[in-house]
PDB file of C-alpha atoms in Angstrom:
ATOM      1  CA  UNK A 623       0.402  34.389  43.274  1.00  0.00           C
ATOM      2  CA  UNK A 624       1.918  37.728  42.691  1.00  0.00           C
ATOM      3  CA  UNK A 625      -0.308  40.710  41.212  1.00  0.00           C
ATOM      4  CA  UNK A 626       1.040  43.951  39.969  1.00  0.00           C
ATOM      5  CA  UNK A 627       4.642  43.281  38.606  1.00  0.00           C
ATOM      6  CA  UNK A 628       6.169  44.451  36.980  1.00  0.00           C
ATOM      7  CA  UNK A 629       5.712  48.122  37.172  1.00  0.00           C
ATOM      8  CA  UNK A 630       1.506  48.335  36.370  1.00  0.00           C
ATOM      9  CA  UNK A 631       0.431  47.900  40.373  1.00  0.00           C
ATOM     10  CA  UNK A 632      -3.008  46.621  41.484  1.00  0.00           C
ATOM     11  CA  UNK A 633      -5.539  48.296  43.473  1.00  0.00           C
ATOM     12  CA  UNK A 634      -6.318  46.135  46.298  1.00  0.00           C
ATOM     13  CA  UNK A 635     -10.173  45.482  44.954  1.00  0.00           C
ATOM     14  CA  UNK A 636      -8.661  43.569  42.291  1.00  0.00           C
ATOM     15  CA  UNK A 637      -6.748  41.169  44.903  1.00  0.00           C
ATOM     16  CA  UNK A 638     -10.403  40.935  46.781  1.00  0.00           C
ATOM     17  CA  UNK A 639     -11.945  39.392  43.637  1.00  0.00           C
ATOM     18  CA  UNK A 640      -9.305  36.765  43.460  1.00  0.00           C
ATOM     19  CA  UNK A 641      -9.265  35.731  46.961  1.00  0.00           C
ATOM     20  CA  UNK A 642     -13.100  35.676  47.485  1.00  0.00           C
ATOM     21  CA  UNK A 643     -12.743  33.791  44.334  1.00  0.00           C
ATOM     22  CA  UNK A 644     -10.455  31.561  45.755  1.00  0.00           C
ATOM     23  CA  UNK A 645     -12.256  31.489  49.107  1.00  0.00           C
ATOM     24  CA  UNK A 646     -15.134  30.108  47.492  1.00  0.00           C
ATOM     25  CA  UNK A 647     -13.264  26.948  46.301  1.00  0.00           C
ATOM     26  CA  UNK A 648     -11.831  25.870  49.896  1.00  0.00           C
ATOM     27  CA  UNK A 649      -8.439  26.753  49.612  1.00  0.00           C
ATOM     28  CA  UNK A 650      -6.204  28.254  52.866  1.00  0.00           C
ATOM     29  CA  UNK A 651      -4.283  31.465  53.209  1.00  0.00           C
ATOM     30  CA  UNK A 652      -1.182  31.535  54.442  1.00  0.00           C
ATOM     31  CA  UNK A 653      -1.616  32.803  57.852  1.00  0.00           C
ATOM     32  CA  UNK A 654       1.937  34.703  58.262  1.00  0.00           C
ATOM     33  CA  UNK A 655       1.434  36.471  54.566  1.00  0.00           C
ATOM     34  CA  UNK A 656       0.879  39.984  55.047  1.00  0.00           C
ATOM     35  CA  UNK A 657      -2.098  40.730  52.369  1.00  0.00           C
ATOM     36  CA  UNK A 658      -3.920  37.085  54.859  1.00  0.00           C
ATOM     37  CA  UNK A 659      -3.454  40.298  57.743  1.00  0.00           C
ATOM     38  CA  UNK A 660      -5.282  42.551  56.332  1.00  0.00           C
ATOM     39  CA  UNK A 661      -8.571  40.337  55.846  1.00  0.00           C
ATOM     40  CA  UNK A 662     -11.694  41.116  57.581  1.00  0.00           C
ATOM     41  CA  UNK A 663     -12.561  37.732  56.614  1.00  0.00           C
ATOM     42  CA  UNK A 664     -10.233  34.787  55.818  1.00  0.00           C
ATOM     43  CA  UNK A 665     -13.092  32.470  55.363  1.00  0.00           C
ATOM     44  CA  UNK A 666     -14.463  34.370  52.377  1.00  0.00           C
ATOM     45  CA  UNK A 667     -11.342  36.352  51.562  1.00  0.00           C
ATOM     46  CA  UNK A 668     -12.641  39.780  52.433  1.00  0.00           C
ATOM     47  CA  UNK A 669      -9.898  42.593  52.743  1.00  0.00           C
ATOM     48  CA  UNK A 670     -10.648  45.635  54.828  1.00  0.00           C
ATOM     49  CA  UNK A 671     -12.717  48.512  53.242  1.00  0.00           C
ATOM     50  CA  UNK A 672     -10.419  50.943  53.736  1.00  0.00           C
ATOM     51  CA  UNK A 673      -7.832  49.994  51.633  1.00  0.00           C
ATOM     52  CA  UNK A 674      -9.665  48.696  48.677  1.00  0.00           C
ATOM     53  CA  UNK A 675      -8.720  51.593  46.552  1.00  0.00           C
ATOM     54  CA  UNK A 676      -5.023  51.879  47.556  1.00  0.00           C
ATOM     55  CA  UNK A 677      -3.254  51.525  44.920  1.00  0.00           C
ATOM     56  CA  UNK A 678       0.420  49.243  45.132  1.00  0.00           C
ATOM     57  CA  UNK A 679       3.415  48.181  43.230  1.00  0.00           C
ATOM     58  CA  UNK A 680       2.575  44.137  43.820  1.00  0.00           C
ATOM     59  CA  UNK A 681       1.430  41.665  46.376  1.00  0.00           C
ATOM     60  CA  UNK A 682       1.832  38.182  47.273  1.00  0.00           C
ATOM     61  CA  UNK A 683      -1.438  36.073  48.385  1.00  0.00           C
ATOM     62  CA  UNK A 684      -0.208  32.970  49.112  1.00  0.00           C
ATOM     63  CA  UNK A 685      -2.424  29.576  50.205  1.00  0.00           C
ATOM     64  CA  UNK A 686      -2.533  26.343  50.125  1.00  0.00           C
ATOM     65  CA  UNK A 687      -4.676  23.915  48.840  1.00  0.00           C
ATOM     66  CA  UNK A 688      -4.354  20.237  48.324  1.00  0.00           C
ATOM     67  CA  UNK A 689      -3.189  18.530  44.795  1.00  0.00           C
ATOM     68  CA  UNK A 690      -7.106  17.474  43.770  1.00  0.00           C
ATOM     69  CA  UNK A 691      -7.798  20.911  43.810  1.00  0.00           C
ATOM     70  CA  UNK A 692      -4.878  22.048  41.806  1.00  0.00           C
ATOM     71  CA  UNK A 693      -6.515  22.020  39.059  1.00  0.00           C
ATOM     72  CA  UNK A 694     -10.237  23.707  40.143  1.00  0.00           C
ATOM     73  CA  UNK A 695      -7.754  26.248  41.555  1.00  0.00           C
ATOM     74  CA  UNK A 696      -5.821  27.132  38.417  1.00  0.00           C
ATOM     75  CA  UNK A 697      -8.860  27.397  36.411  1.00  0.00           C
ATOM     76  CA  UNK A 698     -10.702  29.724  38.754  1.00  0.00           C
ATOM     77  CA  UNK A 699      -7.135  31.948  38.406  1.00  0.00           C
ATOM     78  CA  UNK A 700      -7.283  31.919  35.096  1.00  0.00           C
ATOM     79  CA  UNK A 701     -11.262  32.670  34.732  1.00  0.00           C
ATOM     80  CA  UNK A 702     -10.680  35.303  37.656  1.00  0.00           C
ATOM     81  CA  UNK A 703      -7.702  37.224  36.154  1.00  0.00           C
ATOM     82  CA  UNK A 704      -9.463  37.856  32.798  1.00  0.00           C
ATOM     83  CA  UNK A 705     -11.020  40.513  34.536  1.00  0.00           C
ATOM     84  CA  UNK A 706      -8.908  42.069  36.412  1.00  0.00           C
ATOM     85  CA  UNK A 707      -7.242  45.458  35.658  1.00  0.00           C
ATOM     86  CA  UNK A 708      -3.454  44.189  36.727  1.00  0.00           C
ATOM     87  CA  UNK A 709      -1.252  41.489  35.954  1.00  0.00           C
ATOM     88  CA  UNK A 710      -1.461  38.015  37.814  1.00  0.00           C
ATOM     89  CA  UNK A 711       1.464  35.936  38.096  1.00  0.00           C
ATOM     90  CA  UNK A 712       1.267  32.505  39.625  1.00  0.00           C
ATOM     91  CA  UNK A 713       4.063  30.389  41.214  1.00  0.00           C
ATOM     92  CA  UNK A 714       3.606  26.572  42.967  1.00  0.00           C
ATOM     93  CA  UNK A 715       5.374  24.588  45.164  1.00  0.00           C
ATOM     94  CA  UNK A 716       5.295  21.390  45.990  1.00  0.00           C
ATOM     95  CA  UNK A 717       8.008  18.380  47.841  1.00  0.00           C
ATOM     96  CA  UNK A 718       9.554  16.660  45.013  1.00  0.00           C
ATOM     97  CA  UNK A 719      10.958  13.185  44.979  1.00  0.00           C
ATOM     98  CA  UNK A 720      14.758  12.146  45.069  1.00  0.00           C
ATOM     99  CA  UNK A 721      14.533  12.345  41.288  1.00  0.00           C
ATOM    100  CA  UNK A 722      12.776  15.512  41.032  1.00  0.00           C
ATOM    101  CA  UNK A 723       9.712  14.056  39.717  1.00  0.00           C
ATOM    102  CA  UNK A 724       6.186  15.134  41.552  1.00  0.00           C
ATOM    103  CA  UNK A 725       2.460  14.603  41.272  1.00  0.00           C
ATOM    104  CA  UNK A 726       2.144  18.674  40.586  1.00  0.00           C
ATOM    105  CA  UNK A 727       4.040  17.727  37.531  1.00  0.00           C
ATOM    106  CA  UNK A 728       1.326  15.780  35.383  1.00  0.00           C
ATOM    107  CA  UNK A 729      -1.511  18.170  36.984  1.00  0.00           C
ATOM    108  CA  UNK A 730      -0.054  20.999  35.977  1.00  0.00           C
ATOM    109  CA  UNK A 731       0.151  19.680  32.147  1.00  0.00           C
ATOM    110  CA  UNK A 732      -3.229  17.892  32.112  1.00  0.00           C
ATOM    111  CA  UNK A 733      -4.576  21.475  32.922  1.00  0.00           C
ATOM    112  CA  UNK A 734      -2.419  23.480  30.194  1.00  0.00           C
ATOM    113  CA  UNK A 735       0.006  25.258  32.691  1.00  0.00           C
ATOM    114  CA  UNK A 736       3.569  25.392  31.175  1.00  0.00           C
ATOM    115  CA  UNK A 737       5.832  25.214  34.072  1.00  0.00           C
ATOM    116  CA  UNK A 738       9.628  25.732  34.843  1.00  0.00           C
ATOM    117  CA  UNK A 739      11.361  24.675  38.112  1.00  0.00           C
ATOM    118  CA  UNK A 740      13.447  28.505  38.816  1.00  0.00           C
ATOM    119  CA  UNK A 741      14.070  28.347  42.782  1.00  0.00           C
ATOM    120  CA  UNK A 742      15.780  25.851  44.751  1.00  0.00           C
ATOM    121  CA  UNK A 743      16.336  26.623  48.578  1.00  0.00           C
ATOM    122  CA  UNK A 744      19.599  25.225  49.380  1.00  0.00           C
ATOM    123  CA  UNK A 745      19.806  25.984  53.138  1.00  0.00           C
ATOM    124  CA  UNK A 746      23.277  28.146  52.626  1.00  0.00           C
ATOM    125  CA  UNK A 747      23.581  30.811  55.374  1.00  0.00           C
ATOM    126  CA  UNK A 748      23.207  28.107  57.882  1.00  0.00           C
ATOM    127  CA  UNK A 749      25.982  27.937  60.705  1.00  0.00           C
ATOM    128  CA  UNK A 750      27.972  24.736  60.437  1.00  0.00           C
ATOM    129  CA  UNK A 751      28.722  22.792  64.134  1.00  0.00           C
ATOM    130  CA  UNK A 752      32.313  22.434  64.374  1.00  0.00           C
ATOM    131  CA  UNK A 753      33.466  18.986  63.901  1.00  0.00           C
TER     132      UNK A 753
END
């Protein structure tokens, strides 16, 4: 999820109280994300105390969580962004079928979240063997 964009910034308190939020649910953070690097505590989702008041254009927390908690999760976001003084903006991801159907499909409604498919990773950039 991304908070701060575009253009009103979050303080880094406000991305605590998500991610203890989310911490207290059981979900993962991505290990390699760089907001994940600056916790004291990944368990609990604890940044460090001396950037809590920083203030910055946007972050990414990213995590992962398995599809029975999809919806716990998206309700705690929801609950948990209420209060904060930014803007929260949340993407998913998930492997879909040869059809493009997928199980995050039918969670995602049965919970109320609207959702549009916008990226597709084509693997372009990638240097082709000679034949």
């Amino acid at each position: 999820m991304e908070f701060g964009r575009p253009t009103i910034g979050v303080r880094f308190r406000e991305i605590q109280k998500m991610t203890q939020a989310l911490a207290g649910i059981g979900i993962q953070f991505e290990a390699k994300n760089p907001v994940t690097h600056m916790m004291t505590d990944k368990n609990a989702g604890t940044l460090r105390d001396d950037i809590l008041d920083e203030k910055i254009l946007s972050a990414i927390v990213e995590f992962k969580t398995r599809i029975e908690k999809v919806p716990d999760v998206l309700r705690r976001v929801e609950e948990v962004s209420g209060t904060l003084d930014t803007v929260v903006s949340v993407g998913v991801s998930t492997r879909c079928g040869k059809d493009g159907e997928s199980a995050l499909d039918e969670v995602l409604a049965t919970v109320g979240f609207d959702f549009v498919r916008g990226k597709t990773n084509l693997g372009l950039g990638r240097v082709q063997s000679a034949s």
